[in-house]
Amino acid sequence: MKIKKEILYLILALIFIPAGMSNASSIWAKRNKNMKTLYADDVARQIGDIITIKVSENSTVDNKAKRDLKKETDRSTAFNGEIGNIADIGDFGMTASSDNELTSKADYKDERKFVDSVTVVVVDILPNGNLVVMGNRERDIAGDVQVIEISGIVRPSDIAYDNTIQSEQVADFRLLTSNKGVSAPFTKPGWFGAILDLIWPF
């Protein structure tokens, strides 16, 4: 009888133990949602997830144009006649010659390289599952401010395990950089030089 009472007391104690205390001492307590699980897939797939775009853009433009135009015209006319039996107007002729020549040559070459890493945020998901991303980075070093803005469309299967993707894999990739600060005036011509470039014919 005594053993039955002890079992009953034990059952009642287990029922009325606070839930928080039982969870705190249990090895099966519910994990924190902010903690990364051992086998979790953290590849960005939802709005608000972040992706690091490794920008490596090389642009080379080499345009050459050469044109040679030449036109020569020779024309000669001779006339001999008389007016009835009254007068003989004799012989006369006309010779014309023209020469037109145009030679032109143009050579344009531009090489640019941009390497950086910018982390962007998923702002939308298209019906086919592709991710619309957008982000910017601003650096202020000793008064020189560089702003980088990036946007594009990312295919989830192209995202690496560490949530990175190469810039050449981003569709509709848009990269905009701007510089402000102390060095900005030295990277563009002054207002007078800009006016001369606009009106100077050669």
PDB file of C-alpha atoms in Angstrom, residues 10-160:
ATOM      1  CA  LEU A  10       5.488  10.506  -8.211  1.00  0.00           C
ATOM      2  CA  ILE A  11       2.928  10.574 -11.023  1.00  0.00           C
ATOM      3  CA  LEU A  12       1.248  13.683  -9.621  1.00  0.00           C
ATOM      4  CA  ALA A  13       4.611  15.434  -9.215  1.00  0.00           C
ATOM      5  CA  LEU A  14       5.502  14.735 -12.836  1.00  0.00           C
ATOM      6  CA  ILE A  15       2.164  16.068 -14.026  1.00  0.00           C
ATOM      7  CA  PHE A  16       2.396  19.360 -12.128  1.00  0.00           C
ATOM      8  CA  ILE A  17       6.058  20.139 -12.766  1.00  0.00           C
ATOM      9  CA  PRO A  18       6.188  23.448 -14.718  1.00  0.00           C
ATOM     10  CA  ALA A  19       6.613  22.926 -18.420  1.00  0.00           C
ATOM     11  CA  GLY A  20       9.475  25.397 -18.546  1.00  0.00           C
ATOM     12  CA  MET A  21      11.439  23.489 -15.924  1.00  0.00           C
ATOM     13  CA  SER A  22      10.949  20.179 -17.701  1.00  0.00           C
ATOM     14  CA  ASN A  23      12.074  21.674 -21.036  1.00  0.00           C
ATOM     15  CA  ALA A  24      15.090  23.341 -19.452  1.00  0.00           C
ATOM     16  CA  SER A  25      16.399  20.069 -18.116  1.00  0.00           C
ATOM     17  CA  SER A  26      15.557  17.976 -21.156  1.00  0.00           C
ATOM     18  CA  ILE A  27      18.154  17.104 -23.782  1.00  0.00           C
ATOM     19  CA  TRP A  28      15.324  17.205 -26.365  1.00  0.00           C
ATOM     20  CA  ALA A  29      14.441  20.843 -25.688  1.00  0.00           C
ATOM     21  CA  LYS A  30      13.258  22.776 -28.741  1.00  0.00           C
ATOM     22  CA  ARG A  31      16.196  24.402 -30.521  1.00  0.00           C
ATOM     23  CA  ASN A  32      16.526  28.114 -31.143  1.00  0.00           C
ATOM     24  CA  LYS A  33      15.331  28.996 -34.656  1.00  0.00           C
ATOM     25  CA  ASN A  34      18.224  31.404 -35.067  1.00  0.00           C
ATOM     26  CA  MET A  35      20.761  28.608 -34.610  1.00  0.00           C
ATOM     27  CA  LYS A  36      22.187  26.855 -37.646  1.00  0.00           C
ATOM     28  CA  THR A  37      21.583  23.111 -37.719  1.00  0.00           C
ATOM     29  CA  LEU A  38      24.329  20.727 -38.662  1.00  0.00           C
ATOM     30  CA  TYR A  39      22.762  19.670 -41.963  1.00  0.00           C
ATOM     31  CA  ALA A  40      20.887  22.876 -42.766  1.00  0.00           C
ATOM     32  CA  ASP A  41      20.786  24.261 -46.320  1.00  0.00           C
ATOM     33  CA  ASP A  42      21.491  27.972 -45.964  1.00  0.00           C
ATOM     34  CA  VAL A  43      21.456  28.786 -49.686  1.00  0.00           C
ATOM     35  CA  ALA A  44      19.396  31.932 -50.281  1.00  0.00           C
ATOM     36  CA  ARG A  45      15.934  31.134 -51.594  1.00  0.00           C
ATOM     37  CA  GLN A  46      13.574  33.496 -49.769  1.00  0.00           C
ATOM     38  CA  ILE A  47      12.924  37.230 -49.732  1.00  0.00           C
ATOM     39  CA  GLY A  48      15.307  38.849 -47.279  1.00  0.00           C
ATOM     40  CA  ASP A  49      18.084  36.273 -47.739  1.00  0.00           C
ATOM     41  CA  ILE A  50      21.508  37.593 -48.654  1.00  0.00           C
ATOM     42  CA  ILE A  51      23.892  36.632 -51.460  1.00  0.00           C
ATOM     43  CA  THR A  52      27.463  37.776 -52.043  1.00  0.00           C
ATOM     44  CA  ILE A  53      28.183  38.664 -55.666  1.00  0.00           C
ATOM     45  CA  LYS A  54      31.830  38.356 -56.656  1.00  0.00           C
ATOM     46  CA  VAL A  55      32.263  41.062 -59.245  1.00  0.00           C
ATOM     47  CA  SER A  56      34.962  40.452 -61.831  1.00  0.00           C
ATOM     48  CA  GLU A  57      34.257  42.547 -64.885  1.00  0.00           C
ATOM     49  CA  ASN A  58      36.751  42.951 -67.724  1.00  0.00           C
ATOM     50  CA  SER A  59      35.741  45.174 -70.619  1.00  0.00           C
ATOM     51  CA  THR A  60      37.874  45.669 -73.711  1.00  0.00           C
ATOM     52  CA  VAL A  61      36.733  47.686 -76.711  1.00  0.00           C
ATOM     53  CA  ASP A  62      38.952  47.981 -79.764  1.00  0.00           C
ATOM     54  CA  ASN A  63      37.295  49.625 -82.748  1.00  0.00           C
ATOM     55  CA  LYS A  64      39.128  50.493 -85.942  1.00  0.00           C
ATOM     56  CA  ALA A  65      37.586  52.021 -89.025  1.00  0.00           C
ATOM     57  CA  LYS A  66      39.244  53.009 -92.297  1.00  0.00           C
ATOM     58  CA  ARG A  67      37.527  54.424 -95.356  1.00  0.00           C
ATOM     59  CA  ASP A  68      38.855  55.392 -98.789  1.00  0.00           C
ATOM     60  CA  LEU A  69      36.441  56.976-101.246  1.00  0.00           C
ATOM     61  CA  LYS A  70      37.407  58.202-104.688  1.00  0.00           C
ATOM     62  CA  LYS A  71      35.346  59.389-107.623  1.00  0.00           C
ATOM     63  CA  GLU A  72      36.587  60.578-111.033  1.00  0.00           C
ATOM     64  CA  THR A  73      34.401  61.924-113.847  1.00  0.00           C
ATOM     65  CA  ASP A  74      35.441  62.900-117.403  1.00  0.00           C
ATOM     66  CA  ARG A  75      33.000  64.308-119.895  1.00  0.00           C
ATOM     67  CA  SER A  76      33.632  65.640-123.417  1.00  0.00           C
ATOM     68  CA  THR A  77      31.194  67.111-125.959  1.00  0.00           C
ATOM     69  CA  ALA A  78      31.892  68.228-129.587  1.00  0.00           C
ATOM     70  CA  PHE A  79      29.482  70.093-131.889  1.00  0.00           C
ATOM     71  CA  ASN A  80      29.689  71.072-135.583  1.00  0.00           C
ATOM     72  CA  GLY A  81      26.835  72.722-137.433  1.00  0.00           C
ATOM     73  CA  GLU A  82      25.484  75.475-139.618  1.00  0.00           C
ATOM     74  CA  ILE A  83      22.286  77.433-139.871  1.00  0.00           C
ATOM     75  CA  GLY A  84      20.830  76.742-143.326  1.00  0.00           C
ATOM     76  CA  ASN A  85      22.835  78.501-146.087  1.00  0.00           C
ATOM     77  CA  ILE A  86      23.229  81.669-144.060  1.00  0.00           C
ATOM     78  CA  ALA A  87      25.966  81.017-141.584  1.00  0.00           C
ATOM     79  CA  ASP A  88      28.337  78.372-140.530  1.00  0.00           C
ATOM     80  CA  ILE A  89      28.729  78.339-136.763  1.00  0.00           C
ATOM     81  CA  GLY A  90      31.792  76.153-136.992  1.00  0.00           C
ATOM     82  CA  ASP A  91      33.038  73.615-134.566  1.00  0.00           C
ATOM     83  CA  PHE A  92      33.005  73.940-130.790  1.00  0.00           C
ATOM     84  CA  GLY A  93      33.365  71.553-127.951  1.00  0.00           C
ATOM     85  CA  MET A  94      33.183  71.293-124.164  1.00  0.00           C
ATOM     86  CA  THR A  95      35.294  69.214-121.843  1.00  0.00           C
ATOM     87  CA  ALA A  96      34.622  68.721-118.100  1.00  0.00           C
ATOM     88  CA  SER A  97      36.570  66.794-115.516  1.00  0.00           C
ATOM     89  CA  SER A  98      35.956  66.313-111.813  1.00  0.00           C
ATOM     90  CA  ASP A  99      37.831  64.512-109.087  1.00  0.00           C
ATOM     91  CA  ASN A 100      36.566  63.834-105.578  1.00  0.00           C
ATOM     92  CA  GLU A 101      38.500  61.903-102.935  1.00  0.00           C
ATOM     93  CA  LEU A 102      37.906  61.196 -99.245  1.00  0.00           C
ATOM     94  CA  THR A 103      40.248  59.353 -96.897  1.00  0.00           C
ATOM     95  CA  SER A 104      39.348  58.830 -93.231  1.00  0.00           C
ATOM     96  CA  LYS A 105      40.662  56.704 -90.365  1.00  0.00           C
ATOM     97  CA  ALA A 106      39.404  56.218 -86.798  1.00  0.00           C
ATOM     98  CA  ASP A 107      40.885  54.191 -83.968  1.00  0.00           C
ATOM     99  CA  TYR A 108      39.236  53.785 -80.546  1.00  0.00           C
ATOM    100  CA  LYS A 109      40.405  51.548 -77.713  1.00  0.00           C
ATOM    101  CA  ASP A 110      39.068  51.291 -74.160  1.00  0.00           C
ATOM    102  CA  GLU A 111      40.073  48.808 -71.437  1.00  0.00           C
ATOM    103  CA  ARG A 112      38.467  48.630 -67.998  1.00  0.00           C
ATOM    104  CA  LYS A 113      38.614  46.210 -65.073  1.00  0.00           C
ATOM    105  CA  PHE A 114      36.497  46.104 -61.925  1.00  0.00           C
ATOM    106  CA  VAL A 115      36.950  43.539 -59.125  1.00  0.00           C
ATOM    107  CA  ASP A 116      34.993  43.604 -55.864  1.00  0.00           C
ATOM    108  CA  SER A 117      32.558  41.665 -53.666  1.00  0.00           C
ATOM    109  CA  VAL A 118      29.161  43.106 -52.775  1.00  0.00           C
ATOM    110  CA  THR A 119      26.503  41.448 -50.627  1.00  0.00           C
ATOM    111  CA  VAL A 120      22.949  41.936 -51.910  1.00  0.00           C
ATOM    112  CA  VAL A 121      19.470  41.120 -50.590  1.00  0.00           C
ATOM    113  CA  VAL A 122      16.738  39.074 -52.284  1.00  0.00           C
ATOM    114  CA  VAL A 123      13.905  41.561 -52.862  1.00  0.00           C
ATOM    115  CA  ASP A 124      11.555  39.464 -55.011  1.00  0.00           C
ATOM    116  CA  ILE A 125      10.982  35.958 -56.349  1.00  0.00           C
ATOM    117  CA  LEU A 126       9.867  35.518 -59.964  1.00  0.00           C
ATOM    118  CA  PRO A 127       7.200  32.938 -60.910  1.00  0.00           C
ATOM    119  CA  ASN A 128       9.912  30.595 -62.259  1.00  0.00           C
ATOM    120  CA  GLY A 129      11.803  30.716 -58.955  1.00  0.00           C
ATOM    121  CA  ASN A 130      14.586  33.078 -59.994  1.00  0.00           C
ATOM    122  CA  LEU A 131      15.606  35.652 -57.410  1.00  0.00           C
ATOM    123  CA  VAL A 132      15.656  39.415 -57.914  1.00  0.00           C
ATOM    124  CA  VAL A 133      18.529  40.877 -55.909  1.00  0.00           C
ATOM    125  CA  MET A 134      19.576  44.407 -55.079  1.00  0.00           C
ATOM    126  CA  GLY A 135      22.195  45.966 -52.862  1.00  0.00           C
ATOM    127  CA  ASN A 136      24.741  48.721 -52.468  1.00  0.00           C
ATOM    128  CA  ARG A 137      27.998  49.405 -50.708  1.00  0.00           C
ATOM    129  CA  GLU A 138      29.417  52.747 -49.645  1.00  0.00           C
ATOM    130  CA  ARG A 139      33.009  53.389 -48.648  1.00  0.00           C
ATOM    131  CA  ASP A 140      34.221  56.624 -47.102  1.00  0.00           C
ATOM    132  CA  ILE A 141      38.000  56.774 -46.850  1.00  0.00           C
ATOM    133  CA  ALA A 142      39.521  60.091 -45.802  1.00  0.00           C
ATOM    134  CA  GLY A 143      36.742  62.062 -47.437  1.00  0.00           C
ATOM    135  CA  ASP A 144      36.687  60.054 -50.666  1.00  0.00           C
ATOM    136  CA  VAL A 145      33.277  58.387 -50.989  1.00  0.00           C
ATOM    137  CA  GLN A 146      32.710  55.465 -53.368  1.00  0.00           C
ATOM    138  CA  VAL A 147      29.170  54.155 -53.856  1.00  0.00           C
ATOM    139  CA  ILE A 148      28.506  50.830 -55.615  1.00  0.00           C
ATOM    140  CA  GLU A 149      24.964  49.822 -56.592  1.00  0.00           C
ATOM    141  CA  ILE A 150      24.209  46.338 -57.913  1.00  0.00           C
ATOM    142  CA  SER A 151      21.015  44.671 -59.109  1.00  0.00           C
ATOM    143  CA  GLY A 152      20.098  41.661 -61.234  1.00  0.00           C
ATOM    144  CA  ILE A 153      18.372  38.289 -61.450  1.00  0.00           C
ATOM    145  CA  VAL A 154      19.936  35.153 -59.954  1.00  0.00           C
ATOM    146  CA  ARG A 155      19.139  31.523 -60.679  1.00  0.00           C
ATOM    147  CA  PRO A 156      19.126  29.565 -57.378  1.00  0.00           C
ATOM    148  CA  SER A 157      21.017  26.637 -58.924  1.00  0.00           C
ATOM    149  CA  ASP A 158      23.950  28.957 -59.696  1.00  0.00           C
ATOM    150  CA  ILE A 159      24.425  29.937 -56.049  1.00  0.00           C
ATOM    151  CA  ALA A 160      27.401  28.208 -54.406  1.00  0.00           C
TER     152      ALA A 160
END
